[in-house]
Short mmCIF file of C-alpha atoms in Angstrom, two decimals:
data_model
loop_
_atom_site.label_atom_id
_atom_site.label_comp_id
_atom_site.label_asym_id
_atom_site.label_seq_id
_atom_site.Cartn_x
_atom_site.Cartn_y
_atom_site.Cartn_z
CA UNK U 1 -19.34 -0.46 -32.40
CA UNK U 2 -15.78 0.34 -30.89
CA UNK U 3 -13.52 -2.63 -30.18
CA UNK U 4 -12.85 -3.20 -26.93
CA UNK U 5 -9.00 -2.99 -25.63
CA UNK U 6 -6.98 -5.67 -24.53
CA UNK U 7 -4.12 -5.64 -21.80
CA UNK U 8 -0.77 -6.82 -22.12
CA UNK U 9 -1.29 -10.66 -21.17
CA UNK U 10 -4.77 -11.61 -22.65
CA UNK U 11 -3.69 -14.77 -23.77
CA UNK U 12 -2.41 -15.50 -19.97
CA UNK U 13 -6.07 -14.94 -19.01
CA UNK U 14 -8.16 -16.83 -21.36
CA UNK U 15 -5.41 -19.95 -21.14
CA UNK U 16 -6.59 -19.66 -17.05
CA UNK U 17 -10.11 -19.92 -18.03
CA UNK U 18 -11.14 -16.49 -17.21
CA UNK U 19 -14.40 -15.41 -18.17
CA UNK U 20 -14.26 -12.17 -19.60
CA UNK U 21 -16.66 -8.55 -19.45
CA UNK U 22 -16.28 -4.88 -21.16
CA UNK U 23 -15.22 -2.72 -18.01
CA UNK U 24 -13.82 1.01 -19.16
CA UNK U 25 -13.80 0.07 -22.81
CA UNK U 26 -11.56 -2.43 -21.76
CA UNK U 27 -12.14 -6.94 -22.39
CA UNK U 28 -11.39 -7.57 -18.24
CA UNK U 29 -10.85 -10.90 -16.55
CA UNK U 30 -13.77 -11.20 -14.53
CA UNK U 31 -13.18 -14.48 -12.72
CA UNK U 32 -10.85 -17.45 -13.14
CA UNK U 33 -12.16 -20.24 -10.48
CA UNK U 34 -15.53 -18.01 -8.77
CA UNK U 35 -15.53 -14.70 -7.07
CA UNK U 36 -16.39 -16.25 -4.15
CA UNK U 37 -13.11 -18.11 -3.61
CA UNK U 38 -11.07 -15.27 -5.78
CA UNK U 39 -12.36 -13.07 -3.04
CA UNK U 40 -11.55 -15.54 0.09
CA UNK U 41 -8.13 -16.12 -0.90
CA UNK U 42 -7.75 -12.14 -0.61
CA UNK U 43 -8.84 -11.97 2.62
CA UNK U 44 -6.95 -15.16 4.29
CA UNK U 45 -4.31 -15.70 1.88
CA UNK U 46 -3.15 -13.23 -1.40
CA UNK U 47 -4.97 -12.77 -4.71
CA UNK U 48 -3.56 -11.27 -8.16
CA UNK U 49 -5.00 -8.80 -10.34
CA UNK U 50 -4.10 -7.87 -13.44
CA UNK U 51 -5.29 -4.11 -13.67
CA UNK U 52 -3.54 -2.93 -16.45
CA UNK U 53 -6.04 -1.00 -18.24
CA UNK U 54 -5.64 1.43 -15.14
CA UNK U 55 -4.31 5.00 -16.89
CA UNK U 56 -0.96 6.05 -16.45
CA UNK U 57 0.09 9.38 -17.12
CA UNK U 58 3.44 11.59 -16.36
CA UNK U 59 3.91 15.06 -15.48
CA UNK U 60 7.20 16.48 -15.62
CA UNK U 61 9.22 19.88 -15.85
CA UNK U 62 9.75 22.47 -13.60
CA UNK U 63 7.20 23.02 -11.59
CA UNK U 64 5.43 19.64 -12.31
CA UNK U 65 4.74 18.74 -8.45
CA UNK U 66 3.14 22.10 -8.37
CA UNK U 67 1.06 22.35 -11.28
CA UNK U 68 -0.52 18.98 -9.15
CA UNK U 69 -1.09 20.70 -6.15
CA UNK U 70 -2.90 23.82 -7.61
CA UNK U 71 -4.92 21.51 -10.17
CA UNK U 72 -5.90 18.25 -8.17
CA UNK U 73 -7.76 18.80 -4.72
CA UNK U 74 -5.54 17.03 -2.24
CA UNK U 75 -2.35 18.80 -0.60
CA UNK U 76 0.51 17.19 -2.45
CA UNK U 77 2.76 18.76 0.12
CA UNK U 78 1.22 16.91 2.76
CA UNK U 79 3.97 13.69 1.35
CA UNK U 80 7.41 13.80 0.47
CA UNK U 81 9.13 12.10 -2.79
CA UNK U 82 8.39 8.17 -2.42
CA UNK U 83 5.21 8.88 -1.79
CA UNK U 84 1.79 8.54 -3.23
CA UNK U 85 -1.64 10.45 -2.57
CA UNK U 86 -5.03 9.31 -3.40
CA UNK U 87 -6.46 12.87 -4.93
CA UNK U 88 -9.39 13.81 -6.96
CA UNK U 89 -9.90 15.97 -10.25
CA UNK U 90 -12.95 17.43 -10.38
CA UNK U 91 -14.79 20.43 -12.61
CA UNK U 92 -15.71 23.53 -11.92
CA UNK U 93 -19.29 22.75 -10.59
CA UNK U 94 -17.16 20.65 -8.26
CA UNK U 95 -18.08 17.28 -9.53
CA UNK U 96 -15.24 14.76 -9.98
CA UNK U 97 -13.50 14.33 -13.19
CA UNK U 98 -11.71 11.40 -11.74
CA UNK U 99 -10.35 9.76 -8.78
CA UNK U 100 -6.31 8.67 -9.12
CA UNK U 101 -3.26 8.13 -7.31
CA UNK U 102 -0.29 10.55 -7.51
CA UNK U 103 3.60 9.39 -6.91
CA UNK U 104 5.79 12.22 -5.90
CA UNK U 105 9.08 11.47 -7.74
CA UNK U 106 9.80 14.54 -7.27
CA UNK U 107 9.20 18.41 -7.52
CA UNK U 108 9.65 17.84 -11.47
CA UNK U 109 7.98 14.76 -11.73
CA UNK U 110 4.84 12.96 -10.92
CA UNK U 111 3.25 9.74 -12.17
CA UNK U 112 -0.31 9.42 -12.03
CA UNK U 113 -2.63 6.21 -12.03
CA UNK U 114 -6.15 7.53 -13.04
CA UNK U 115 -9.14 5.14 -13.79
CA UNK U 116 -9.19 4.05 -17.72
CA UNK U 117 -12.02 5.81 -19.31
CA UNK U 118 -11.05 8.94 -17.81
CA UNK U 119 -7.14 9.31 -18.45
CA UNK U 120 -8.06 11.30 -21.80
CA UNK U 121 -10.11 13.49 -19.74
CA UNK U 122 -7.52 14.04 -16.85
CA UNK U 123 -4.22 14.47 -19.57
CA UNK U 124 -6.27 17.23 -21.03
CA UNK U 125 -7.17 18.72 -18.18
CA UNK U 126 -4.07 19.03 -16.84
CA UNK U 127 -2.00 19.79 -20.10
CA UNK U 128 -4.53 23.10 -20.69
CA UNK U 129 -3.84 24.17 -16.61
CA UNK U 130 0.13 23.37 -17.32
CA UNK U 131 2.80 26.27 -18.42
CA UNK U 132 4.88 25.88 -21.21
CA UNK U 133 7.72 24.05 -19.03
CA UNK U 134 6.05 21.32 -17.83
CA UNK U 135 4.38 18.12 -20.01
CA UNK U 136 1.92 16.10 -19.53
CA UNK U 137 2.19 12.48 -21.43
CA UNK U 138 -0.49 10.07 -21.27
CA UNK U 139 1.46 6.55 -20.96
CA UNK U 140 -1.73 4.62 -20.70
CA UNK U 141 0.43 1.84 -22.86
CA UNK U 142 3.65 2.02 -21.58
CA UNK U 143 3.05 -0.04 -18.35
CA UNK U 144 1.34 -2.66 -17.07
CA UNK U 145 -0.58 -2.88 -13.08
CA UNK U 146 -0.39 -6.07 -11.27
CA UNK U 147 -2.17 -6.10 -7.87
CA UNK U 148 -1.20 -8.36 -5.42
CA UNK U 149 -3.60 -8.17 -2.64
CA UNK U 150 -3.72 -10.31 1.39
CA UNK U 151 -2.03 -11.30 4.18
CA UNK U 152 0.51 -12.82 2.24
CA UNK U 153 1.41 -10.42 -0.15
CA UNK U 154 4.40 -9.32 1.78
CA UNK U 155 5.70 -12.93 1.26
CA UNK U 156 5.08 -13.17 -2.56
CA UNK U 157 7.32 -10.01 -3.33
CA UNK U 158 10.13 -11.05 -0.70
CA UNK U 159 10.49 -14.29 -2.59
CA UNK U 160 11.20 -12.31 -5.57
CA UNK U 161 13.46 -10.18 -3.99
CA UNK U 162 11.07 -6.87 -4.34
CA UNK U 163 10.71 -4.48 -1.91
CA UNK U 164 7.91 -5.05 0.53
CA UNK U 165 8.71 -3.26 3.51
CA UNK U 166 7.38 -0.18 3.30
CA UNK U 167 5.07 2.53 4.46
CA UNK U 168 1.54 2.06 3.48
CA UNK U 169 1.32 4.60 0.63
CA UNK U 170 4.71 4.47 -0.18
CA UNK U 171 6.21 2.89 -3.22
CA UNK U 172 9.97 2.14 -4.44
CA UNK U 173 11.63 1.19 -7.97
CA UNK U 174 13.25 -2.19 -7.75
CA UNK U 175 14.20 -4.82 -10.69
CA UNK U 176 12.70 -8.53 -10.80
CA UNK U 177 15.39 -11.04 -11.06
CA UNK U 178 14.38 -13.93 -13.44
CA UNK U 179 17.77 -15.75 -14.41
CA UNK U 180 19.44 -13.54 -16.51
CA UNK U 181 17.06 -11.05 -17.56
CA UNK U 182 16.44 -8.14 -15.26
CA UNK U 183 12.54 -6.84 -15.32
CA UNK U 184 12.22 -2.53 -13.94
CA UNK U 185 9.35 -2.39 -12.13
CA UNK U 186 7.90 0.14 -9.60
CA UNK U 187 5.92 -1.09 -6.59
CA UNK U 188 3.45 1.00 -4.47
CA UNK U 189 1.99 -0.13 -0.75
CA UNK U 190 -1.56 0.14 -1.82
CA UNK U 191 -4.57 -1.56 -3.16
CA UNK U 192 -8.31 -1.75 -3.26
CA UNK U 193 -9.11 -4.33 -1.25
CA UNK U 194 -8.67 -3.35 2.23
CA UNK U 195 -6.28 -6.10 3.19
CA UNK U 196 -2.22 -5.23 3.14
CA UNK U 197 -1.19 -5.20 -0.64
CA UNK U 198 1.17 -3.64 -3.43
CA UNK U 199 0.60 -2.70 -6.71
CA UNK U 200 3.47 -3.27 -9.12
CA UNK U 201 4.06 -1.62 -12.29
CA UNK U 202 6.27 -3.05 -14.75
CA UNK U 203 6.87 -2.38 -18.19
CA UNK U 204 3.78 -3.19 -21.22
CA UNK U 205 6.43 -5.27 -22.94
CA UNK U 206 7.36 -7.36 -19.84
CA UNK U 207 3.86 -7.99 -18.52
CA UNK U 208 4.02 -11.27 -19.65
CA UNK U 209 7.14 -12.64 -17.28
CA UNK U 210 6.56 -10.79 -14.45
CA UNK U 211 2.69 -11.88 -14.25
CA UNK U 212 4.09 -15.27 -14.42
CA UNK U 213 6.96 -14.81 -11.85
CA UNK U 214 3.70 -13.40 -9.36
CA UNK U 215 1.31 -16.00 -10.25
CA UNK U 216 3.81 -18.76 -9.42
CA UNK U 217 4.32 -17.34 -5.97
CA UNK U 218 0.98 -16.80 -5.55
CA UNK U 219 0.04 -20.11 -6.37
CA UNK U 220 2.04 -21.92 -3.91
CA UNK U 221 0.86 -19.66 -0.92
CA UNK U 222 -2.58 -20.74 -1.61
CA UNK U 223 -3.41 -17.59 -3.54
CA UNK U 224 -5.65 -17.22 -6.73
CA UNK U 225 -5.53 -14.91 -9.66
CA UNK U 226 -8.82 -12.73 -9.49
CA UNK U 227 -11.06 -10.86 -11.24
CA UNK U 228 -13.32 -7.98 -11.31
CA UNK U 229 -16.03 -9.54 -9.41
CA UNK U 230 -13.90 -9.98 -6.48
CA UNK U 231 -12.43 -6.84 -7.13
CA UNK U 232 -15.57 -5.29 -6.66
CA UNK U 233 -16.74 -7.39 -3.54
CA UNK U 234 -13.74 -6.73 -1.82
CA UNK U 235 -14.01 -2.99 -2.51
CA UNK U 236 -17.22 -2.74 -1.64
CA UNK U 237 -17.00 -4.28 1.44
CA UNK U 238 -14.53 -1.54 2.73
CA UNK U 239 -16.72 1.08 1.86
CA UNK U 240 -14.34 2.37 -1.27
CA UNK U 241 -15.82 4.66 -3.91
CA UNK U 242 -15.43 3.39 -7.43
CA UNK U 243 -16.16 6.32 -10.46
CA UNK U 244 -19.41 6.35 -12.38
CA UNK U 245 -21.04 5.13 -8.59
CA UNK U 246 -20.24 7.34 -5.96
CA UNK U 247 -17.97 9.84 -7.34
CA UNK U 248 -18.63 11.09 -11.06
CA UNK U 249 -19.04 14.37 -12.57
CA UNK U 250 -22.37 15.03 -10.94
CA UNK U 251 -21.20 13.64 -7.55
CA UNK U 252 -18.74 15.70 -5.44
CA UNK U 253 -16.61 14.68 -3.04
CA UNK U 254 -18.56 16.02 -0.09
CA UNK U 255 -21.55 14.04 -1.05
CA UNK U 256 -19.43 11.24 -1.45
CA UNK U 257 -17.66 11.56 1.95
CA UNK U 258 -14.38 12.04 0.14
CA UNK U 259 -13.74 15.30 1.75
CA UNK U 260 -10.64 13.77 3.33
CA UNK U 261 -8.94 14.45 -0.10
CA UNK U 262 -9.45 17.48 -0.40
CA UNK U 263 -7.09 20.19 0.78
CA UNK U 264 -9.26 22.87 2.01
CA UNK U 265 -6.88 25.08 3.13
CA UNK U 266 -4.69 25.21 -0.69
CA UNK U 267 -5.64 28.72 -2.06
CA UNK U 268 -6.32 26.45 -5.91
CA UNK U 269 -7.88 23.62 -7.25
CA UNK U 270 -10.32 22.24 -9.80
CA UNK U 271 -13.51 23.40 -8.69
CA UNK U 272 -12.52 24.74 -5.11
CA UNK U 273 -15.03 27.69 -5.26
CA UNK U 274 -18.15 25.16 -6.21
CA UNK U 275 -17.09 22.86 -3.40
CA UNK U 276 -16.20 25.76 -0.92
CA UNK U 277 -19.94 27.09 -0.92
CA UNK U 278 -21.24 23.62 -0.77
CA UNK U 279 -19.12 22.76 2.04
CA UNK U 280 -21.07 25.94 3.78
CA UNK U 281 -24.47 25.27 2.64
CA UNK U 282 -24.67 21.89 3.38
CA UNK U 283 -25.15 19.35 0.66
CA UNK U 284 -28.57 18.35 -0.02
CA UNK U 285 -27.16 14.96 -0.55
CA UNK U 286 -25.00 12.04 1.28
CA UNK U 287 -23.21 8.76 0.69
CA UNK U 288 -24.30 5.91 3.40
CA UNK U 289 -23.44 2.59 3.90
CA UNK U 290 -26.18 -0.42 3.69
CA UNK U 291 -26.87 -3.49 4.95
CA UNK U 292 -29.64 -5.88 4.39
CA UNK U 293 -31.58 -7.38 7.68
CA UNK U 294 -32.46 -10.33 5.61
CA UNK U 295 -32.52 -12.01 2.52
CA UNK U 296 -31.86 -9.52 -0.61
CA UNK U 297 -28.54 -8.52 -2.98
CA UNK U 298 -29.09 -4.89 -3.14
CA UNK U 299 -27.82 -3.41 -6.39
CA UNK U 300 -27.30 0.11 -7.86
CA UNK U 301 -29.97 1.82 -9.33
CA UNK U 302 -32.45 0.48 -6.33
CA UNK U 303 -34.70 3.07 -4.89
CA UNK U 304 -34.34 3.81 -0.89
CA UNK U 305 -37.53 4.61 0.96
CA UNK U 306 -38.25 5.59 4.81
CA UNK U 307 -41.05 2.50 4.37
CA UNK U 308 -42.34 0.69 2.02
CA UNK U 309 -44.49 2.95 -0.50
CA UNK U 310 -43.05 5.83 1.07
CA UNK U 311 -41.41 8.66 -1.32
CA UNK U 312 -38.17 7.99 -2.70
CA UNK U 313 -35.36 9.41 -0.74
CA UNK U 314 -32.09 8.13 -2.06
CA UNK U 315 -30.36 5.42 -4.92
CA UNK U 316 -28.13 2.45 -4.45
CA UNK U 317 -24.67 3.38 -6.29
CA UNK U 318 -23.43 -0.03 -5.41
CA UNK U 319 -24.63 -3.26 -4.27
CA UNK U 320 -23.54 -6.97 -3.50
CA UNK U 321 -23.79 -10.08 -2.04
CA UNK U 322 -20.54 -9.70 0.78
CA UNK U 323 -18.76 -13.22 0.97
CA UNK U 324 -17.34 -12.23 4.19
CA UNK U 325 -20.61 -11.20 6.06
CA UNK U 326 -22.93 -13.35 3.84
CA UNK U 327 -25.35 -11.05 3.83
CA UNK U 328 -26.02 -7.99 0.52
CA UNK U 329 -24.47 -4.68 1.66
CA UNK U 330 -24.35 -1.24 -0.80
CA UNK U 331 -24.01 2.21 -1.01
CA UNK U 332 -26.05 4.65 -1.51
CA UNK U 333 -26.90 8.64 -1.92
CA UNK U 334 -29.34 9.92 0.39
CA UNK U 335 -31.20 13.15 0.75
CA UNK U 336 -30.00 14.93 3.68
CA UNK U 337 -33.52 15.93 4.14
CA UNK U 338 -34.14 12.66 5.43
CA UNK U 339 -32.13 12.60 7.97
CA UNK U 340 -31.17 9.17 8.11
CA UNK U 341 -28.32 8.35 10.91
CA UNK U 342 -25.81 5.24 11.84
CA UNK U 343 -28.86 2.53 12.99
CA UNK U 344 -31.94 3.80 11.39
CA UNK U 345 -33.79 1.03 9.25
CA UNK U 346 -34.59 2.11 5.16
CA UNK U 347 -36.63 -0.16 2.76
CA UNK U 348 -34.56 -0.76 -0.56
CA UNK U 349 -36.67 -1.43 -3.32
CA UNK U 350 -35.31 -4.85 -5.03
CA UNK U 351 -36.78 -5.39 -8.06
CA UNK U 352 -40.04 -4.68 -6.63
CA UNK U 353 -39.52 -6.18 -3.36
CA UNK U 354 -38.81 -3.90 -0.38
CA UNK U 355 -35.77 -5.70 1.34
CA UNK U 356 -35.19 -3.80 5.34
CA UNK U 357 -31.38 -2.51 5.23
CA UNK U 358 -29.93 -0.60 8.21
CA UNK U 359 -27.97 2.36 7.79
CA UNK U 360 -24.18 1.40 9.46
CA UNK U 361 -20.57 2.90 9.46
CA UNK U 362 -18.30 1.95 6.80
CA UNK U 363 -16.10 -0.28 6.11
CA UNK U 364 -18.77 -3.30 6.22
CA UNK U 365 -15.60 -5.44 7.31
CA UNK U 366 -11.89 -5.01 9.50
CA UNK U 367 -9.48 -3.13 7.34
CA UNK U 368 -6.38 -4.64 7.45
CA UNK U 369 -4.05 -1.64 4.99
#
């Protein structure tokens, strides 16, 4: 059995009392005081992640910014340097390798956040596509992620003398102050939450001191360090695919309803021909949102049915109890066959038990980005 990986400030974690999961081959935090109040200070206050077994990975050399753009499927010259760009790798059948966040440093340079357990899979990818100029290192060590995540996120970073006021999607390097040491760290406007966040990347070697620096602001606003659970429930909430549920290898983006990241009009990119003739034929399936009339926590892996005892006609790919709404909401692919639009009524097959769900429009709650 393979050991699982650890992040940078472990010992941080466990002295919190976080109780602790295998996510990505990695040991993750998965809640420090409940999910339930790790997810409510999110969405009235501000939460910190630690998210550091996110990939990183840099691609640099002439040409780097294009070797992006005819590789990945969104139109990196859509943004301009300062900028990031949620984008998608997929194969050639059109499925998705991974889903990841470019930074446009430049034409010669772009860092790239992909999803742990796929960074090896993205680095080669890339590194076989790239010319002889241009390299592409995975740094999946070399720095840490911190997300901090809710209405007063703005307010922890100011009192640290970060930069905060920017552009959502737009990030800036900046140095935390603490005494006399100075801690580089790069800080992006975006998150997974749906409320108004950053994520800030320092160095592997200085997790440690700039967790704390956060922590302690987020503390005294009211704010909690959180885990995957909330993670998760606050994702799912807005609707936001997470790999290996609604996007994977054998899920494309236009089932997924991630066609909004691809660039349809670039003349390349990973698996533009599958997705092309998809696009035209129609795909025979389709992501919808979920949520239950009654009692019931749907889950992924639950069947979807027109009625109950009816033929099967979709899968949850996600499912949980929403702390905001009270109430279970998922995800889940859907035959198009079925037909199923915004206000129809499916049976979800819980455990045995069909539980009513209505078919509504993502995000289950207000964004707030």
């Amino acid at each position: 059995m393979t050991a699982l990986l650890a992040g940078p400030i472990a010992d941080r974690h466990a002295a919190l009392g976080a109780t602790f999961a295998e996510f990505g081959g990695w040991d993750m935090p998965v809640s420090y005081s409940g999910t339930g109040a790790e997810h409510a200070a999110v969405r009235t206050s501000v939460g910190l992640f630690d998210v550091s077994h996110l990939g990183k990975a840099l691609v640099a050399g002439p040409g780097a910014a294009a070797l992006i753009n005819r590789t990945l499927t969104n139109d990196l010259t859509k943004i301009t340097p300062g900028k990031a760009q949620y984008t998608l790798c997929c194969n050639a059948a059109g499925g998705v390798i991974d889903d990841l966040i470019a930074y446009l440093v430049g034409d010669d340079e772009v860092f790239l956040v992909p999803n742990a357990a796929n960074t090896p899979a993205v680095v080669a990818a890339l590194s076989a596509a790239a010319p002889a100029e241009v390299t592409v290192t995975d740094q999946h060590r070399d720095y840490a992620v911190f997300a901090v995540q809710g209405p007063q996120a703005p307010a922890v970073l100011d009192a640290l003398g970060l930069p905060s006021d920017m552009e959502y999607m737009a990030f800036a390097d900046g140095d935390l102050v603490l005494g006399d040491q100075r801690y580089p760290v790069r800080i992006c406007r975006s998150g997974y939450t749906g409320e108004r966040g950053y994520e800030v990347l320092p160095r592997w070697d200085d997790a440690g001191p700039v967790w704390d620096a956060l922590l302690a602001e987020v503390t005294v606003r009211d704010g909690l360090p959180a885990g995957l659970g909330a993670r998760d429930t606050l994702r799912t909430e807005m609707g936001y695919a997470l790999h290996g549920h609604e996007l994977s290898e054998d899920i494309t983006p236009i089932q997924a309803r991630s066609s909004w990241a691809v660039g349809w009009n670039k003349p390349e990119f990973f698996g533009r021909d599958a997705l092309l003739a998809e696009r035209e034929a129609g795909p025979a399936r389709r992501l919808v949102a979920l949520k239950a009339n009654g009692r019931g926590v749907l889950r992924a892996g639950c069947t979807l049915h027109v009625a109950p005892g009816s033929p099967q006609i979709g899968e949850c790919t996600s499912g949980t109890f929403s702390p905001t709404l009270k109430a279970g909401i998922g995800l889940a692919l859907v035959d198009t066959s079925a037909g199923l639009s915004v206000g129809d009524e499916v049976t979800v097959d819980v455990r045995g038990r069909g539980v009513a769900a209505t078919v509504v429009n993502p995000p289950f709650v207000e964004s707030h980005v």
